[in-house]
Short mmCIF file of C-alpha atoms in Angstrom, two decimals:
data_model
loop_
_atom_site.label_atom_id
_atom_site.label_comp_id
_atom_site.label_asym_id
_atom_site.label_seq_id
_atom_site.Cartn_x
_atom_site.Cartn_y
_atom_site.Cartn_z
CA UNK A 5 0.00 0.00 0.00
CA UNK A 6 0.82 3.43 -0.39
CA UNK A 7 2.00 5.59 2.25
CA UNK A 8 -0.64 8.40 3.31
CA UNK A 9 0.40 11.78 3.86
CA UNK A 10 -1.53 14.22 5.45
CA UNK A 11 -0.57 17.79 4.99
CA UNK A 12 -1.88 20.83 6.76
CA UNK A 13 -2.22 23.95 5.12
CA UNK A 14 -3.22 24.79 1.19
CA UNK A 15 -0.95 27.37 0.91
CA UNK A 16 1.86 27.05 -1.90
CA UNK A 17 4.06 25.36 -0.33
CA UNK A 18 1.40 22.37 1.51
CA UNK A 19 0.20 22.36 -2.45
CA UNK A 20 3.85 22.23 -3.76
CA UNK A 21 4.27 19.54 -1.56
CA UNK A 22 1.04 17.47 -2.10
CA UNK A 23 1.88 17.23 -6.19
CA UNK A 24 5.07 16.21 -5.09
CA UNK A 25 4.07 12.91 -3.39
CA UNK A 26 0.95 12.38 -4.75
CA UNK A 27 3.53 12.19 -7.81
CA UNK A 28 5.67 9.47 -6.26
CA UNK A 29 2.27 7.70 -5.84
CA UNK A 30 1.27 8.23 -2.04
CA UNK A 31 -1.78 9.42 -0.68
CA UNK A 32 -2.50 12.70 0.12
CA UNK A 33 -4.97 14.24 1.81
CA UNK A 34 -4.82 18.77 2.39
CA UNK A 35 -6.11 19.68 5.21
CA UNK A 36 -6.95 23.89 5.24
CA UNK A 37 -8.91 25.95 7.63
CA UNK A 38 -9.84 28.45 4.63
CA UNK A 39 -12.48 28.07 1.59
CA UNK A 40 -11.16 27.27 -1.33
CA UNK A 41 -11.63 30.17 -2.71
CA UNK A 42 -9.38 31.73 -0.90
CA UNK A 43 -7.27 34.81 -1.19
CA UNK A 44 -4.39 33.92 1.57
CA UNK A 45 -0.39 34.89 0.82
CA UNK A 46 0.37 32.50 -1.55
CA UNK A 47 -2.08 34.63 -3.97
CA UNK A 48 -1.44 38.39 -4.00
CA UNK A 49 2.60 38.03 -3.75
CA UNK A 50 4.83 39.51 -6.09
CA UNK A 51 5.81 35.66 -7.88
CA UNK A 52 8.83 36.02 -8.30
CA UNK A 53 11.11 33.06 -8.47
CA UNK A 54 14.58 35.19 -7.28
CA UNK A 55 18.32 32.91 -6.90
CA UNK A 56 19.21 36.70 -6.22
CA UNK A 57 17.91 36.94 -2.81
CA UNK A 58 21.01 34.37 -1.12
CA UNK A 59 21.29 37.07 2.19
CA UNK A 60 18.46 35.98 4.77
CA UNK A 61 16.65 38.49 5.87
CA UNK A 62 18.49 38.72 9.23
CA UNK A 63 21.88 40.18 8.16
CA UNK A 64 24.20 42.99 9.30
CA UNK A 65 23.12 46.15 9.54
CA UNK A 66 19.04 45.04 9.42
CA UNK A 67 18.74 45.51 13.25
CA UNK A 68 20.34 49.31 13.20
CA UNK A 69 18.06 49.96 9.87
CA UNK A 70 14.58 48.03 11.49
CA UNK A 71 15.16 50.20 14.37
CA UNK A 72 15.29 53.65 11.98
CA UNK A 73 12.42 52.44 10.30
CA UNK A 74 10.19 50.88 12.79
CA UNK A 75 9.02 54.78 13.83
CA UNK A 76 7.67 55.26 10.78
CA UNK A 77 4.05 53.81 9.92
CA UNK A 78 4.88 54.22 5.96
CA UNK A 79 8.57 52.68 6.22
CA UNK A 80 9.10 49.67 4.56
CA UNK A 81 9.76 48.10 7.91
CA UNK A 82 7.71 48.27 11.01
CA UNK A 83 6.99 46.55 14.61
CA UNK A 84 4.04 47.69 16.17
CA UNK A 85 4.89 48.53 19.63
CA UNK A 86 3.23 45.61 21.94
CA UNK A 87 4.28 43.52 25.12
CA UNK A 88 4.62 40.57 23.64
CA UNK A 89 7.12 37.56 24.97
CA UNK A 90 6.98 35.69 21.47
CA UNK A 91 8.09 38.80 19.87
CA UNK A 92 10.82 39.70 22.23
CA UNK A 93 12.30 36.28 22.25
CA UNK A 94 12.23 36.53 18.26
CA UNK A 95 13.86 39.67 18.06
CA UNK A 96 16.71 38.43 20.37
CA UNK A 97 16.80 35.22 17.85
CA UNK A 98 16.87 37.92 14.89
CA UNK A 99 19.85 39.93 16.19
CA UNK A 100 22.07 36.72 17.49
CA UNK A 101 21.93 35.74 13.71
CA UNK A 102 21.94 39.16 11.99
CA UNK A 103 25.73 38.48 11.96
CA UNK A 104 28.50 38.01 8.55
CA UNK A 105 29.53 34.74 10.30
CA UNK A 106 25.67 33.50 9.95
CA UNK A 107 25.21 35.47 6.58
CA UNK A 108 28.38 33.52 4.95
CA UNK A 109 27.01 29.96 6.29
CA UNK A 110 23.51 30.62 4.94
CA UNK A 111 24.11 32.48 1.60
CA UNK A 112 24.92 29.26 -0.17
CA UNK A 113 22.05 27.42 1.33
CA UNK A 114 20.10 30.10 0.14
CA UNK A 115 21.48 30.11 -3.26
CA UNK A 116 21.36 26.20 -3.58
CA UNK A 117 17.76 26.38 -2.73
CA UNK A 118 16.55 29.13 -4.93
CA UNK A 119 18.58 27.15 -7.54
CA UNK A 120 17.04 24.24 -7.55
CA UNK A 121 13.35 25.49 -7.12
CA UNK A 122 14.35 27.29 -10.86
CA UNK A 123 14.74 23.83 -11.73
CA UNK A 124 11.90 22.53 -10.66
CA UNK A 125 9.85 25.71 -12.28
CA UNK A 126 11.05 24.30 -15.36
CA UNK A 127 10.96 20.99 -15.17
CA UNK A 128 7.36 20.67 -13.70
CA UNK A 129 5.72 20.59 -16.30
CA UNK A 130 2.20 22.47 -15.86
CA UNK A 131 1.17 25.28 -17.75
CA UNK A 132 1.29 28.74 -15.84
CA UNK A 133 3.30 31.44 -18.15
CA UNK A 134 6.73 31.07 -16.28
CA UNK A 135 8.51 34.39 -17.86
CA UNK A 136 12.64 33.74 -17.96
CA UNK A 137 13.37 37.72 -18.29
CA UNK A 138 15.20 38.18 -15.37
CA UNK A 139 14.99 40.85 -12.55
CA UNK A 140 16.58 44.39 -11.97
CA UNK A 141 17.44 46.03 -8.78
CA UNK A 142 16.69 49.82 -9.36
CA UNK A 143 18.57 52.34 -7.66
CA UNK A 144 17.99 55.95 -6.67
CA UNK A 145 20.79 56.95 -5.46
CA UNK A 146 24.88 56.30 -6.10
CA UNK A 147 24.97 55.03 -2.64
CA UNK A 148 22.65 52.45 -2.90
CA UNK A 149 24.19 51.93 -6.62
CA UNK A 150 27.19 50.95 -4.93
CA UNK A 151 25.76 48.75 -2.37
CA UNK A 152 24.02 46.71 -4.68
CA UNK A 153 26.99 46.21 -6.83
CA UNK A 154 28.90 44.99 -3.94
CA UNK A 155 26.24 42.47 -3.91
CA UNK A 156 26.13 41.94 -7.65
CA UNK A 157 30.09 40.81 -6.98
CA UNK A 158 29.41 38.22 -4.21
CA UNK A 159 26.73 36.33 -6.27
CA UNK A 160 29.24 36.12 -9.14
CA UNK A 161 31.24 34.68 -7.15
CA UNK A 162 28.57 32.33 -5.49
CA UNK A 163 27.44 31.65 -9.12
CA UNK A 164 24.54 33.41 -9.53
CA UNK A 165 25.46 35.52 -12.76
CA UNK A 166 24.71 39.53 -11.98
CA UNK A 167 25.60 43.06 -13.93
CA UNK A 168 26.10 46.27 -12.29
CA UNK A 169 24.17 48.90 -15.13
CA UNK A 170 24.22 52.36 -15.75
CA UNK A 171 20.84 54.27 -16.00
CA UNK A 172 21.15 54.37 -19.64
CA UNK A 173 21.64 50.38 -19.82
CA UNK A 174 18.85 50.05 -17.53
CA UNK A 175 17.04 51.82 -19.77
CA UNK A 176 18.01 49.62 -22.65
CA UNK A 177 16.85 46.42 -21.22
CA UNK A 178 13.26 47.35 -20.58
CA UNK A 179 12.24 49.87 -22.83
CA UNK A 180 8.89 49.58 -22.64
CA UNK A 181 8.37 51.57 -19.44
CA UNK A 182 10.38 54.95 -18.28
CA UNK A 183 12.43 54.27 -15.09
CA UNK A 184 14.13 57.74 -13.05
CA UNK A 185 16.80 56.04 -11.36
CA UNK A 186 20.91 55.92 -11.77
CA UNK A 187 21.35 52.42 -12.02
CA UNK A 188 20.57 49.00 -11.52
CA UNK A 189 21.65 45.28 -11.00
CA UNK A 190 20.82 42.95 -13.77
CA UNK A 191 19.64 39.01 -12.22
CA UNK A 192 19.27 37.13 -15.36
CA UNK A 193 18.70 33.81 -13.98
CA UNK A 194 15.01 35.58 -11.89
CA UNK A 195 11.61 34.59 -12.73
CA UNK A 196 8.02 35.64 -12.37
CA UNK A 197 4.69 34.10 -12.90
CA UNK A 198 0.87 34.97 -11.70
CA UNK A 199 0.71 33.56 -8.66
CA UNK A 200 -2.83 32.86 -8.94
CA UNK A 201 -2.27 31.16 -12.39
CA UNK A 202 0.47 28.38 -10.88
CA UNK A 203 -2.08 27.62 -7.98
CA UNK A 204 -4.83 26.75 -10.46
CA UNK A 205 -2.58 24.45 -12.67
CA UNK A 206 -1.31 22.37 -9.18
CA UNK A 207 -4.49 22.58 -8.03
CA UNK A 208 -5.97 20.90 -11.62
CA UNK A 209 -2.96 18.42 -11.51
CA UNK A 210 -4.02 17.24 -8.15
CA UNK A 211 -7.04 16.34 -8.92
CA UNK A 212 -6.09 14.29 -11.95
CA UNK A 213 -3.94 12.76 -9.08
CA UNK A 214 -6.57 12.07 -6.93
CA UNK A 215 -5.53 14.41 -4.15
CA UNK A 216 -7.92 14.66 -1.14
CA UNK A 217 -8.45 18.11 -0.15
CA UNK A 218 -10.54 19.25 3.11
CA UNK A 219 -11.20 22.51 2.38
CA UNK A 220 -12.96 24.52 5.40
CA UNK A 221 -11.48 22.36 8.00
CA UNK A 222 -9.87 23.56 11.34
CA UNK A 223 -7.27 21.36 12.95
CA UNK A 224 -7.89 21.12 16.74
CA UNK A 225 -5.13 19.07 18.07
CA UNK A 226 -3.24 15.77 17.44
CA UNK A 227 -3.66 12.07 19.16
CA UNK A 228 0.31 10.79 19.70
CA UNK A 229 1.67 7.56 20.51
CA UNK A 230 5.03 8.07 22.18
CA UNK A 231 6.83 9.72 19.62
CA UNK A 232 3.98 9.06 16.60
CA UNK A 233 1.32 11.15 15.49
CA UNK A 234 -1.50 8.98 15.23
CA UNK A 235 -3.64 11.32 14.11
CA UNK A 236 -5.03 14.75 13.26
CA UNK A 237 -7.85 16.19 14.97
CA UNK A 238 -10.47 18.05 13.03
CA UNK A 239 -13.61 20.07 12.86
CA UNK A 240 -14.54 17.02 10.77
CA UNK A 241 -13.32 14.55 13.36
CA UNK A 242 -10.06 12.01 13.29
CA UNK A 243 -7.98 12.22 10.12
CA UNK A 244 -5.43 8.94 10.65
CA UNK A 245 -1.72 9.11 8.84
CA UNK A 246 1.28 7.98 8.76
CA UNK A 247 2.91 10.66 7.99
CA UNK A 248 2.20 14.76 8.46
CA UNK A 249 3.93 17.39 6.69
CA UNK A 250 3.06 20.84 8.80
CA UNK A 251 3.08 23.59 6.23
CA UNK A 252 0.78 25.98 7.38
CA UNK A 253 2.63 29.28 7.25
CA UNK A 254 1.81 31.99 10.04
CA UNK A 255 -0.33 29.35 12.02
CA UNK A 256 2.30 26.37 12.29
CA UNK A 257 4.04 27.95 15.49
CA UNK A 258 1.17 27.60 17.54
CA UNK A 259 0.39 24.15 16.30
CA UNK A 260 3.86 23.47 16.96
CA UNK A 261 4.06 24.43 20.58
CA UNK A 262 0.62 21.88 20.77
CA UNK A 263 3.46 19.55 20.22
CA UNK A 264 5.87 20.52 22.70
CA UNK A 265 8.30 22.42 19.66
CA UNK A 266 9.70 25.73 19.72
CA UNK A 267 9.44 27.15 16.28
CA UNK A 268 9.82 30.89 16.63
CA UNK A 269 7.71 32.80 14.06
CA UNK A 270 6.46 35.90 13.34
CA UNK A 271 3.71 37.39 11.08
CA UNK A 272 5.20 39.46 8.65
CA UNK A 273 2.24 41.39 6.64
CA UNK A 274 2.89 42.16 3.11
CA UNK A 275 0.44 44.45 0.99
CA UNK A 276 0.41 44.67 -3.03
CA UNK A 277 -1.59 46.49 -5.17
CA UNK A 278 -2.70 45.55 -8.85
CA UNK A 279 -3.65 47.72 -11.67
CA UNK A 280 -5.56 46.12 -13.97
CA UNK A 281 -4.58 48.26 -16.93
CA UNK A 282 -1.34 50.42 -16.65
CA UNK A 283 -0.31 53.42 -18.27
CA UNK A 284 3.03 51.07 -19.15
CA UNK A 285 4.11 47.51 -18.69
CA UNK A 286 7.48 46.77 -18.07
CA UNK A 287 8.87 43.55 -19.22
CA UNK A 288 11.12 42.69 -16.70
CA UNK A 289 9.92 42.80 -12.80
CA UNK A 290 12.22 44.57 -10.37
CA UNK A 291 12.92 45.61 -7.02
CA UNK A 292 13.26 49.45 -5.97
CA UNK A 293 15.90 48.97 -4.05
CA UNK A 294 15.63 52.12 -1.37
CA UNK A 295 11.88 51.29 -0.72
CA UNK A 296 11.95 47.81 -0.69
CA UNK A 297 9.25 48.12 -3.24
CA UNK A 298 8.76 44.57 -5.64
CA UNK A 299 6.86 45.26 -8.82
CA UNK A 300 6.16 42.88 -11.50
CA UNK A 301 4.37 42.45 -14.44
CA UNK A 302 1.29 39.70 -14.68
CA UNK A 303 -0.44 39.21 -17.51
CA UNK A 304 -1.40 42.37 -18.60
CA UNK A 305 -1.68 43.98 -15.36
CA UNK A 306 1.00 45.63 -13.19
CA UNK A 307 1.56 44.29 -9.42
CA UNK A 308 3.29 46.69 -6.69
CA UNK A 309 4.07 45.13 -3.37
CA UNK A 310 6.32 45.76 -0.54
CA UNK A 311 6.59 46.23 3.29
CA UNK A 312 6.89 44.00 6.12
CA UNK A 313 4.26 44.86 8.85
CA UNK A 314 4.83 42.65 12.35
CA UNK A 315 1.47 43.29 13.86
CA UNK A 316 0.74 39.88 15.17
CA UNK A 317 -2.09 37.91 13.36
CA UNK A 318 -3.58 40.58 11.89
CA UNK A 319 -4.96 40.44 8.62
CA UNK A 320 -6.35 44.17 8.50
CA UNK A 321 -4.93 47.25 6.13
CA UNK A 322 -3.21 50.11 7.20
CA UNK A 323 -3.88 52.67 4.97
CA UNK A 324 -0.41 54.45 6.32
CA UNK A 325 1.23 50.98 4.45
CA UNK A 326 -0.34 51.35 1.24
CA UNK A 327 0.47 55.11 1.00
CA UNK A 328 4.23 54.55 1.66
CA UNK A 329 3.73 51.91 -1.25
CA UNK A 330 1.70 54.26 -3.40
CA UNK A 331 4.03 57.19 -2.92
CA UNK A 332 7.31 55.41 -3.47
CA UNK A 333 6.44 53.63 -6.74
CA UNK A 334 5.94 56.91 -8.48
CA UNK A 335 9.77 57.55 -7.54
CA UNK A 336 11.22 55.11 -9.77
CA UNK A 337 8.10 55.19 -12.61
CA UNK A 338 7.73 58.88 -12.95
CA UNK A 339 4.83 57.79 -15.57
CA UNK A 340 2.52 57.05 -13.21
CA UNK A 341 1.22 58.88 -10.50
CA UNK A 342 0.04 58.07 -6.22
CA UNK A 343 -3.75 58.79 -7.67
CA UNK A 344 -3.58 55.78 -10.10
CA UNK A 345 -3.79 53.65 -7.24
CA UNK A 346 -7.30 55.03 -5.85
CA UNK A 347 -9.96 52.99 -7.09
CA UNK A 348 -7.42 49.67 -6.12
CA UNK A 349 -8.17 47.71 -3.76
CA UNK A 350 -4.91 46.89 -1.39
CA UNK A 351 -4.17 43.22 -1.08
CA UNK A 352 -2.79 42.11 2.42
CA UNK A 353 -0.98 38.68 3.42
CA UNK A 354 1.02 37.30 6.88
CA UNK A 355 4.27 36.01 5.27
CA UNK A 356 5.76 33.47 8.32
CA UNK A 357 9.23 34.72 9.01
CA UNK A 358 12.10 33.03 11.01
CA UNK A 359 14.13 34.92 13.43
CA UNK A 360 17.35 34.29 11.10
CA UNK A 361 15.66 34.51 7.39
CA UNK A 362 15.87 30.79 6.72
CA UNK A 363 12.94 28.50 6.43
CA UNK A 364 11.94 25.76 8.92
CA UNK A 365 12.64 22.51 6.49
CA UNK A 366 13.10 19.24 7.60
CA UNK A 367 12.55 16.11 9.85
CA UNK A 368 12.12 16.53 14.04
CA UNK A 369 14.23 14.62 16.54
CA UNK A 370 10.96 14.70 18.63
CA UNK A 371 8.31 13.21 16.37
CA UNK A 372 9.31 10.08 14.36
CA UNK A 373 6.54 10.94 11.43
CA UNK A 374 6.27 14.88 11.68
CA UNK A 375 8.02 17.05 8.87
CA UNK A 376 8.14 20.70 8.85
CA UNK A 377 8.07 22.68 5.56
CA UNK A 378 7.54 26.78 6.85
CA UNK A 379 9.02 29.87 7.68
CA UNK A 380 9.36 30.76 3.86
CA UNK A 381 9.33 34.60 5.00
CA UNK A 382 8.75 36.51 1.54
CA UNK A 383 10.28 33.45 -0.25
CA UNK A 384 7.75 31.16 -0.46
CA UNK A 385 6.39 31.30 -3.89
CA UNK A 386 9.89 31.01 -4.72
CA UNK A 387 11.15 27.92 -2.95
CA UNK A 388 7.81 26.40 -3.61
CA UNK A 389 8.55 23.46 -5.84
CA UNK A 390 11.92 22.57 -4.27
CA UNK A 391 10.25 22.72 -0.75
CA UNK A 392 7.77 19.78 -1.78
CA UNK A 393 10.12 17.75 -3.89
CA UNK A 394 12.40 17.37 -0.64
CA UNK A 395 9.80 16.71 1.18
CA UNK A 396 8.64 14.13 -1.06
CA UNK A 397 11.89 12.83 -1.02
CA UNK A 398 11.94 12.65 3.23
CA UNK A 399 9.03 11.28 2.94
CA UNK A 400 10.47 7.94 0.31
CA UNK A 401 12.95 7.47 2.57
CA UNK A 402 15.14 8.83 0.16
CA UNK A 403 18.69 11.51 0.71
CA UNK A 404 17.10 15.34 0.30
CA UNK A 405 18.38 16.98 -2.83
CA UNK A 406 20.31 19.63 -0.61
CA UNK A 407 21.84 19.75 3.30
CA UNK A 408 19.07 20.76 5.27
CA UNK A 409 20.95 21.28 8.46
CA UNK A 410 21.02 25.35 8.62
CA UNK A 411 17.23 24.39 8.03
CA UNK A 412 16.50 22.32 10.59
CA UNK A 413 13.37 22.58 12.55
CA UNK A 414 15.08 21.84 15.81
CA UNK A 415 17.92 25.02 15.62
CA UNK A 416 15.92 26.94 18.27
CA UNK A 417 14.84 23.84 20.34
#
């Protein structure tokens, strides 16, 4: 008989995962609080698929720069001042590994990673209008120019190939769309897709697989075994396995501590904003550098994003958020204007972020049939696919397609 998997959470990553195994010929069944129709963070992200983000998000220099920031409601950065133990204790984790010594030992992880969910991209064979254009890093200022060449050097020599350009070269590689800035970094190996487009086709695929998916169902707890999970319980009652795969982004921590774990997580809200039909279209997406601002083309329409928001689990918009995204964009697209952005409606997700910018990937020493895929931060549309086929490949028994210790699920236990 097959082995049965049951996976909690329908985000990319649990759906990554499930067309994974159910490929290898297991059963699956997704287990996810939401409707299907949902509209969660694995939808309104930027999709980009980036080997050009190797440096975790907890590197030198962040805390000094989240501290600047964090006074400012329309900074791309910003804690909202609460007592709160989980958020002290991750923002001691965050600043222990905000260090070069942690930086060096993770940006080849990092790179690996991103390298081989490219691969997969390609290789998986659905339908969902991957674009291989690359990504620039624009740049307002010289100082920033320089900084992001300095990066540009360390992927080359990582192997990611990257090209400090001039305005006018910038210029030259997407002329479709007039850019006010004095440089950029060319990523020619980035991707982007329509998020909501690569859903549909796993989701489709799954089916034809024979996937079981329990949509509207709220896990309540677990029945162990000494060191088995047993099973799953549900709003819908006991959901038996022999295997669980927890993948359910901002929501696995406190499942986690239900099974005596210490995952340290916190909700990091990202907000985007889609215009259905812009006065240009670049070609290429990109990343304005100084505001932290991702913007991408999909389809036809135009997708700003940016921001990282820790509010707790908190799923509301601040307007302040969307007008440091509104007024920034014009910055670096001097053809369009804040008031284009009136009549759209903001999009909001909880990206689950790690205390040192790495996901949560692996095995635990404490539960002999519990695997952890989370933590993706702002990455997980991009590690997607490689995410699920190592878990599918943890799951056969088989040796992952990368080292996974940096990753492990246990580093804060």
């Amino acid at each position: 008989m097959s082995k049965h998997i049951t996976i909690l959470g329908a985000g990319v990553i649990g759906l990554s995962t499930a067309l994974y195994c159910a490929r290898r010929g297991m059963k699956v069944t997704v287990i996810e609080k939401k409707a299907r129709q949902r509209d969660g963070c694995s939808f309104g992200n930027a999709g980009m698929i980036v080997p050009s983000h190797f440096i975790p998000l907890a590197a030198p220099g962040m805390v000094k720069l989240g501290l600047k920031w964090m006074w400012n409601p329309e900074s791309p950065f910003y804690i909202k001042p609460r007592l709160d133990l989980d958020l002290m204790s991750w923002g001691l984790h965050f600043w222990k590994a905000a260090t070069k010594g942690r930086v060096d030992a993770a940006a080849p992880v990092l790179r690996d990673f991103s390298l081989l969910s490219r691969q997969c991209y390609e290789e998986i064979g659905l339908d969902f209008g991957l674009v291989k254009k690359g990504l620039l890093m624009l740049c307002k200022k010289q100082q920033a120019l320089d900084a992001e060449a300095h990066m540009a050097a360390m992927a080359n020599q990582l192997g990611i190939p990257a090209e400090a350009l001039d305005a006018k070269a910038t210029a030259a590689l997407d002329p479709a769309v007039t850019m006010d800035v004095c440089g950029s970094v060319f990523f020619p190996q980035d991707c982007h897709l329509s998020p909501g487009r690569f859903i549909e086709a796993v989701e489709a695929e799954m089916e034809k697989l024979g996937v079981e998916m329990l949509w509207e169902t709220e896990v309540r707890g677990f029945e162990v075994e000494g060191r088995v999970l047993k099973a799953v319980r549900t709003s819908r009652g006991l959901m038996e396995s022999q295997e669980v795969v927890l993948c359910s982004g901002v929501w696995s921590a406190e499942m986690a501590k239900e099974l005596d774990l210490k995952l340290p997580m916190q909700a990091g809200k990202g907000y985007s904003l889609t215009l259905t039909n812009p006065k240009q279209l670049p070609e290429l997406c990109s990343i304005c550098t100084e505001a932290r601002l991702a913007v991408t083309p999909m389809e036809g329409a135009l997708r700003v994003g940016g921001t990282m928001e820790m509010a707790g689990i908190d799923e509301l918009i601040t307007q302040r958020r969307v007008r440091g995204i509104t007024r920034a964009f014009p910055q670096y697209f001097p053809a369009f204007e804040e008031r284009d952005f009136d009549e759209v409606k903001p999009w909001s997700g909880l990206r689950p972020v790690s205390p040192d910018g790495v996901p949560y990937l692996g095995r635990t020493q404490r539960w002999k049939n519990l695997t952890m895929a989370t933590g993706h931060a702002m990455m997980g549309l991009s590690l997607a696919p490689a995410t699920g086929r190592i878990v599918s490949e943890l799951l056969a028994g088989e040796k992952s397609s990368m080292k996974l210790d940096l990753l492990s699920p246990d580093r804060f236990a």
